[in-house]
mmCIF file of C-alpha atoms and ligand atoms in Angstrom:
data_model
loop_
_atom_site.group_PDB
_atom_site.id
_atom_site.type_symbol
_atom_site.label_atom_id
_atom_site.label_comp_id
_atom_site.label_asym_id
_atom_site.label_seq_id
_atom_site.Cartn_x
_atom_site.Cartn_y
_atom_site.Cartn_z
ATOM 1 C CA MET A 76 -24.966 25.418 8.022
ATOM 2 C CA ARG A 77 -24.054 22.840 10.574
ATOM 3 C CA GLY A 78 -20.656 22.346 8.968
ATOM 4 C CA TRP A 79 -19.222 25.821 9.303
ATOM 5 C CA TRP A 80 -20.541 26.270 12.810
ATOM 6 C CA GLN A 81 -18.797 23.119 13.967
ATOM 7 C CA GLU A 82 -15.615 24.090 12.232
ATOM 8 C CA ILE A 83 -15.576 27.415 14.039
ATOM 9 C CA SER A 84 -16.712 26.033 17.390
ATOM 10 C CA GLY A 85 -13.846 23.530 17.287
ATOM 11 C CA LEU A 86 -11.464 26.462 17.266
ATOM 12 C CA VAL A 87 -12.850 28.271 20.265
ATOM 13 C CA LEU A 88 -14.340 25.614 22.544
ATOM 14 C CA PRO A 89 -12.313 23.186 24.634
ATOM 15 C CA VAL A 90 -11.770 19.975 22.702
ATOM 16 C CA ALA A 91 -11.003 16.398 23.624
ATOM 17 C CA CYS A 92 -9.159 13.720 21.683
ATOM 18 C CA GLY A 93 -11.534 12.131 19.181
ATOM 19 C CA GLY A 94 -9.971 8.747 19.894
ATOM 20 C CA CYS A 95 -9.679 8.513 23.673
ATOM 21 C CA GLY A 96 -11.144 11.686 25.149
ATOM 22 C CA SER A 97 -7.858 13.136 26.493
ATOM 23 C CA PRO A 98 -8.420 16.855 27.129
ATOM 24 C CA ARG A 99 -7.106 19.859 25.199
ATOM 25 C CA THR A 100 -6.327 18.139 21.918
ATOM 26 C CA ALA A 101 -8.420 17.175 18.896
ATOM 27 C CA LEU A 102 -6.273 14.062 18.573
ATOM 28 C CA CYS A 103 -3.595 12.912 21.006
ATOM 29 C CA GLU A 104 -0.236 11.540 19.850
ATOM 30 C CA ARG A 105 -1.079 7.982 20.811
ATOM 31 C CA CYS A 106 -4.320 7.924 18.850
ATOM 32 C CA ALA A 107 -2.695 9.608 15.847
ATOM 33 C CA ALA A 108 0.008 6.915 15.905
ATOM 34 C CA VAL A 109 -2.604 4.150 15.693
ATOM 35 C CA LEU A 110 -3.789 5.728 12.443
ATOM 36 C CA LEU A 111 -0.491 6.829 10.944
ATOM 37 C CA ASP A 112 2.400 4.695 12.235
ATOM 38 C CA VAL A 113 1.246 1.650 10.342
ATOM 39 C CA ARG A 114 1.586 0.307 6.855
ATOM 40 C CA ALA A 115 -1.710 -0.159 5.037
ATOM 41 C CA ARG A 116 -2.539 -3.779 4.349
ATOM 42 C CA ARG A 117 -4.692 -5.797 2.004
ATOM 43 C CA VAL A 118 -8.024 -6.609 3.606
ATOM 44 C CA ARG A 119 -10.683 -9.118 2.690
ATOM 45 C CA PRO A 120 -14.084 -9.468 4.286
ATOM 46 C CA ALA A 121 -15.247 -13.024 4.960
ATOM 47 C CA PRO A 122 -17.182 -14.002 2.988
ATOM 48 C CA GLU A 123 -15.580 -11.985 0.199
ATOM 49 C CA PRO A 124 -18.348 -10.792 -2.131
ATOM 50 C CA ALA A 125 -17.979 -11.378 -5.882
ATOM 51 C CA GLY A 126 -16.828 -8.264 -7.710
ATOM 52 C CA LEU A 127 -14.888 -6.789 -4.786
ATOM 53 C CA PRO A 128 -11.784 -4.943 -6.021
ATOM 54 C CA VAL A 129 -8.433 -5.281 -4.269
ATOM 55 C CA VAL A 130 -8.849 -3.273 -1.049
ATOM 56 C CA TYR A 131 -6.194 -1.808 1.248
ATOM 57 C CA ALA A 132 -6.919 -0.439 4.712
ATOM 58 C CA ALA A 133 -4.779 1.757 6.914
ATOM 59 C CA ALA A 134 -6.120 0.727 10.306
ATOM 60 C CA VAL A 135 -8.213 -1.800 12.183
ATOM 61 C CA TYR A 136 -11.731 -0.575 12.926
ATOM 62 C CA GLU A 137 -11.693 -0.813 16.713
ATOM 63 C CA ASP A 138 -11.095 1.303 19.826
ATOM 64 C CA ALA A 139 -9.544 4.710 19.066
ATOM 65 C CA VAL A 140 -9.795 4.352 15.286
ATOM 66 C CA ARG A 141 -13.488 3.585 15.529
ATOM 67 C CA ALA A 142 -14.001 6.537 17.875
ATOM 68 C CA VAL A 143 -12.129 8.932 15.581
ATOM 69 C CA LEU A 144 -14.083 7.856 12.489
ATOM 70 C CA LEU A 145 -17.402 8.203 14.319
ATOM 71 C CA ALA A 146 -16.452 11.594 15.767
ATOM 72 C CA HIS A 147 -15.676 12.802 12.255
ATOM 73 C CA LYS A 148 -18.656 11.246 10.517
ATOM 74 C CA GLU A 149 -21.447 11.513 13.069
ATOM 75 C CA ARG A 150 -20.405 14.268 15.450
ATOM 76 C CA GLY A 151 -18.934 16.717 12.986
ATOM 77 C CA ALA A 152 -15.367 16.739 14.327
ATOM 78 C CA LEU A 153 -14.247 18.041 10.957
ATOM 79 C CA GLY A 154 -10.733 18.870 12.142
ATOM 80 C CA LEU A 155 -10.037 15.118 12.143
ATOM 81 C CA ALA A 156 -10.370 14.940 8.355
ATOM 82 C CA GLY A 157 -6.696 15.863 7.902
ATOM 83 C CA VAL A 158 -5.286 12.943 9.838
ATOM 84 C CA LEU A 159 -7.886 10.558 8.422
ATOM 85 C CA GLY A 160 -6.889 11.763 4.960
ATOM 86 C CA GLN A 161 -3.239 11.073 5.746
ATOM 87 C CA ALA A 162 -4.147 7.539 6.788
ATOM 88 C CA LEU A 163 -6.242 7.078 3.645
ATOM 89 C CA ALA A 164 -3.396 8.387 1.481
ATOM 90 C CA GLY A 165 -1.203 5.589 2.845
ATOM 91 C CA ALA A 166 -3.808 3.011 1.866
ATOM 92 C CA VAL A 167 -4.176 4.592 -1.590
ATOM 93 C CA ARG A 168 -0.408 4.335 -2.135
ATOM 94 C CA GLU A 169 -0.405 0.652 -1.253
ATOM 95 C CA ALA A 170 -3.485 -0.068 -3.378
ATOM 96 C CA ALA A 171 -2.472 1.838 -6.496
ATOM 97 C CA GLY A 172 1.322 1.997 -6.387
ATOM 98 C CA VAL A 173 3.056 4.779 -8.274
ATOM 99 C CA PRO A 174 0.874 5.996 -11.152
ATOM 100 C CA ARG A 175 2.711 5.652 -14.454
ATOM 101 C CA ASP A 176 0.223 7.242 -16.789
ATOM 102 C CA GLY A 177 -2.175 9.877 -15.592
ATOM 103 C CA PRO A 178 -3.224 10.857 -12.100
ATOM 104 C CA LEU A 179 -4.753 8.783 -9.347
ATOM 105 C CA LEU A 180 -8.468 9.515 -9.368
ATOM 106 C CA LEU A 181 -9.914 9.127 -5.887
ATOM 107 C CA VAL A 182 -13.591 8.272 -6.254
ATOM 108 C CA PRO A 183 -15.465 8.521 -2.936
ATOM 109 C CA VAL A 184 -18.252 6.051 -2.266
ATOM 110 C CA PRO A 185 -21.297 8.285 -1.732
ATOM 111 C CA SER A 186 -23.355 8.040 1.432
ATOM 112 C CA ALA A 187 -27.144 7.983 1.332
ATOM 113 C CA ARG A 188 -28.387 11.515 0.679
ATOM 114 C CA ARG A 189 -30.488 11.393 3.823
ATOM 115 C CA ALA A 190 -27.435 10.549 5.922
ATOM 116 C CA VAL A 191 -25.414 13.371 4.369
ATOM 117 C CA ARG A 192 -28.219 15.828 5.135
ATOM 118 C CA ALA A 193 -28.534 14.623 8.717
ATOM 119 C CA ARG A 194 -24.777 14.811 9.332
ATOM 120 C CA GLY A 195 -24.303 18.097 7.513
ATOM 121 C CA HIS A 196 -21.368 16.741 5.502
ATOM 122 C CA ASP A 197 -20.197 13.808 3.398
ATOM 123 C CA ALA A 198 -17.478 12.136 5.448
ATOM 124 C CA ALA A 199 -15.920 9.973 2.725
ATOM 125 C CA ARG A 200 -15.688 12.869 0.315
ATOM 126 C CA ARG A 201 -14.090 15.138 2.902
ATOM 127 C CA ILE A 202 -11.484 12.506 3.805
ATOM 128 C CA ALA A 203 -10.842 11.878 0.093
ATOM 129 C CA LEU A 204 -10.083 15.573 -0.449
ATOM 130 C CA ALA A 205 -7.641 15.536 2.453
ATOM 131 C CA ALA A 206 -6.020 12.351 1.097
ATOM 132 C CA ALA A 207 -5.600 13.822 -2.393
ATOM 133 C CA GLY A 208 -3.961 16.891 -0.855
ATOM 134 C CA GLU A 209 -1.583 14.686 1.129
ATOM 135 C CA LEU A 210 -0.696 12.640 -1.969
ATOM 136 C CA ARG A 211 0.053 15.772 -3.987
ATOM 137 C CA ARG A 212 2.193 17.194 -1.192
ATOM 138 C CA THR A 213 4.261 14.019 -1.279
ATOM 139 C CA GLY A 214 4.697 14.090 -5.042
ATOM 140 C CA THR A 215 1.884 11.865 -6.319
ATOM 141 C CA ASP A 216 -0.466 13.277 -8.927
ATOM 142 C CA ALA A 217 -3.899 12.713 -7.384
ATOM 143 C CA ARG A 218 -7.292 14.324 -7.410
ATOM 144 C CA VAL A 219 -10.800 13.606 -6.221
ATOM 145 C CA ALA A 220 -13.334 12.642 -8.868
ATOM 146 C CA ALA A 221 -16.655 12.612 -7.019
ATOM 147 C CA VAL A 222 -18.502 11.034 -9.940
ATOM 148 C CA LEU A 223 -20.727 8.530 -8.155
ATOM 149 C CA ARG A 224 -24.220 9.241 -6.961
ATOM 150 C CA GLN A 225 -27.148 7.244 -5.721
ATOM 151 C CA ARG A 226 -29.720 6.598 -8.404
ATOM 152 C CA ARG A 227 -32.325 5.359 -5.964
ATOM 153 C CA ALA A 228 -32.989 5.365 -2.245
ATOM 154 C CA VAL A 229 -31.433 2.547 -0.251
ATOM 155 C CA ALA A 230 -32.267 1.206 3.198
ATOM 156 C CA ASP A 231 -29.965 1.930 6.139
ATOM 157 C CA GLN A 232 -27.229 -0.705 5.933
ATOM 158 C CA SER A 233 -26.849 -1.173 9.670
ATOM 159 C CA GLY A 234 -28.781 -4.208 10.829
ATOM 160 C CA LEU A 235 -28.617 -5.895 7.430
ATOM 161 C CA SER A 236 -26.696 -9.102 6.799
ATOM 162 C CA ALA A 237 -23.880 -9.203 4.248
ATOM 163 C CA ARG A 238 -26.204 -10.770 1.681
ATOM 164 C CA GLN A 239 -28.986 -8.243 2.392
ATOM 165 C CA ARG A 240 -26.505 -5.397 2.002
ATOM 166 C CA LEU A 241 -25.473 -6.603 -1.445
ATOM 167 C CA ALA A 242 -29.126 -6.807 -2.529
ATOM 168 C CA ASN A 243 -29.915 -3.426 -0.981
ATOM 169 C CA LEU A 244 -27.097 -1.727 -2.894
ATOM 170 C CA SER A 245 -27.181 -3.637 -6.179
ATOM 171 C CA GLY A 246 -27.636 -1.112 -8.979
ATOM 172 C CA ALA A 247 -27.915 1.745 -6.462
ATOM 173 C CA LEU A 248 -25.015 3.851 -7.789
ATOM 174 C CA GLU A 249 -24.367 5.481 -11.117
ATOM 175 C CA VAL A 250 -21.740 7.716 -12.685
ATOM 176 C CA THR A 251 -22.969 11.299 -12.978
ATOM 177 C CA ALA A 252 -23.466 12.942 -16.370
ATOM 178 C CA GLY A 253 -20.012 13.895 -17.565
ATOM 179 C CA GLY A 254 -18.415 11.689 -14.940
ATOM 180 C CA ASP A 255 -17.056 9.162 -17.439
ATOM 181 C CA ARG A 256 -15.029 11.941 -19.015
ATOM 182 C CA LEU A 257 -13.527 12.858 -15.628
ATOM 183 C CA LEU A 258 -12.387 9.273 -15.233
ATOM 184 C CA GLU A 259 -10.562 9.139 -18.557
ATOM 185 C CA GLY A 260 -6.802 8.799 -18.458
ATOM 186 C CA GLY A 261 -6.387 8.173 -14.747
ATOM 187 C CA ARG A 262 -6.193 5.253 -12.354
ATOM 188 C CA VAL A 263 -9.434 4.867 -10.426
ATOM 189 C CA VAL A 264 -9.109 4.292 -6.698
ATOM 190 C CA LEU A 265 -12.416 3.902 -4.884
ATOM 191 C CA VAL A 266 -12.162 5.398 -1.412
ATOM 192 C CA ASP A 267 -14.299 5.188 1.702
ATOM 193 C CA ASP A 268 -13.848 5.701 5.399
ATOM 194 C CA LEU A 269 -14.776 2.153 6.375
ATOM 195 C CA MET A 270 -15.209 -1.317 4.902
ATOM 196 C CA THR A 271 -17.414 -3.815 6.708
ATOM 197 C CA THR A 272 -18.986 -6.373 4.348
ATOM 198 C CA GLY A 273 -17.557 -4.818 1.171
ATOM 199 C CA ALA A 274 -21.039 -4.402 -0.377
ATOM 200 C CA SER A 275 -20.632 -0.656 -1.013
ATOM 201 C CA LEU A 276 -17.275 -1.167 -2.745
ATOM 202 C CA VAL A 277 -18.701 -3.957 -4.928
ATOM 203 C CA GLU A 278 -21.466 -1.633 -6.099
ATOM 204 C CA ALA A 279 -19.081 1.306 -6.575
ATOM 205 C CA ALA A 280 -16.677 -0.854 -8.613
ATOM 206 C CA ARG A 281 -19.548 -2.025 -10.801
ATOM 207 C CA ALA A 282 -20.734 1.543 -11.352
ATOM 208 C CA VAL A 283 -17.328 2.946 -12.363
ATOM 209 C CA SER A 284 -16.410 0.014 -14.556
ATOM 210 C CA GLY A 285 -17.217 2.079 -17.620
ATOM 211 C CA PRO A 286 -19.334 2.007 -20.766
ATOM 212 C CA GLY A 287 -18.959 -1.745 -21.140
ATOM 213 C CA ARG A 288 -20.667 -2.015 -17.783
ATOM 214 C CA MET A 289 -22.683 -5.180 -18.227
ATOM 215 C CA ALA A 290 -20.761 -8.431 -17.959
ATOM 216 C CA GLY A 291 -20.925 -9.954 -21.419
ATOM 217 C CA GLY A 292 -21.950 -6.582 -22.875
ATOM 218 C CA ALA A 293 -20.155 -4.363 -25.338
ATOM 219 C CA GLY A 294 -16.901 -4.449 -23.356
ATOM 220 C CA ALA A 295 -16.663 -8.195 -23.457
ATOM 221 C CA GLN A 296 -17.120 -8.185 -27.224
ATOM 222 C CA GLY A 297 -13.950 -6.198 -27.664
ATOM 223 C CA ILE A 298 -15.299 -2.964 -29.130
ATOM 224 C CA PRO A 299 -12.363 -0.529 -28.993
ATOM 225 C CA GLY A 300 -12.699 2.141 -26.339
ATOM 226 C CA PHE A 301 -15.280 0.186 -24.437
ATOM 227 C CA ALA A 302 -13.062 -1.847 -22.187
ATOM 228 C CA ARG A 303 -14.333 -2.175 -18.654
ATOM 229 C CA ARG A 304 -12.552 0.209 -16.319
ATOM 230 C CA SER A 305 -10.876 -1.631 -13.488
ATOM 231 C CA SER A 306 -10.433 -0.143 -10.075
ATOM 232 C CA VAL A 307 -8.729 -0.744 -6.780
ATOM 233 C CA ALA A 308 -9.959 0.483 -3.412
ATOM 234 C CA ALA A 309 -8.591 2.073 -0.260
ATOM 235 C CA VAL A 310 -10.272 2.690 3.072
ATOM 236 C CA VAL A 311 -9.184 4.267 6.326
ATOM 237 C CA ALA A 312 -10.291 1.293 8.389
ATOM 238 C CA SER A 313 -11.662 -2.210 8.069
ATOM 239 C CA THR A 314 -12.966 -4.852 10.462
ATOM 240 C CA PRO A 315 -10.447 -6.868 12.532
ATOM 241 C CA ALA A 316 -11.505 -10.100 10.788
ATOM 242 C CA SER A 317 -10.761 -8.672 7.339
ATOM 243 C CA PHE A 318 -7.099 -8.218 8.341
ATOM 244 C CA GLU A 319 -6.751 -11.746 9.637
ATOM 245 C CA ILE A 320 -7.256 -13.260 6.223
ATOM 246 C CA ASN A 321 -3.659 -12.287 5.369
ATOM 247 C CA ARG A 322 -2.149 -14.606 7.934
ATOM 248 C CA ASN A 323 -1.994 -17.827 5.925
HETATM 249 ZN ZN1 LIG B 652 -6.329 9.958 22.131
#
């Protein structure tokens, strides 16, 4: 219920820029430029956790970008999903290139169910839908395949160290019944609004890797049709430090 009310109230109540607070606009030109007038880049958290796919990010998680993502995720500024989706689409393009066989399958990293209930919406999924729409408009076959779900409760990630986050999330996600079929014949791109330690993307990559899921399991023994499914990842924003790794 919260969702539709906020969507409607955004149309009739005075708004302020989600990035900087400028009046009478949901997003001012300057803040939009920080998200859109950039080329997505490869990002790597330090330390880089084992099993992290190649990740591209559109923007640095600071200042206006941070404010816009929080306004969308926590304060229900749903009108920002469009521009966040555009930014994510740029990162998806860099991560996946031009798909040669089959569509790009954008797989959102699911939030904890409790968080989704409290916020009234699933931010990553909403941005993924906007990104897929943007990709299709610009001629790339893309769709959202929301096939991941949490198989068990996890602790709130904030306040946990990188190592604690990996342990907290290990084995936490699974592909829904029928989800493997949805992933057939496309290129999997894991998508999220934000990367911090990379723990969520490690777990998501493990979960989508396919029927030969276990390292050294059926996939490794070369049974046809049971190859592990590889993935790349794209996020709207990532920590400043994760961009700096590219400088060498
Ligand atoms: Zn602004």
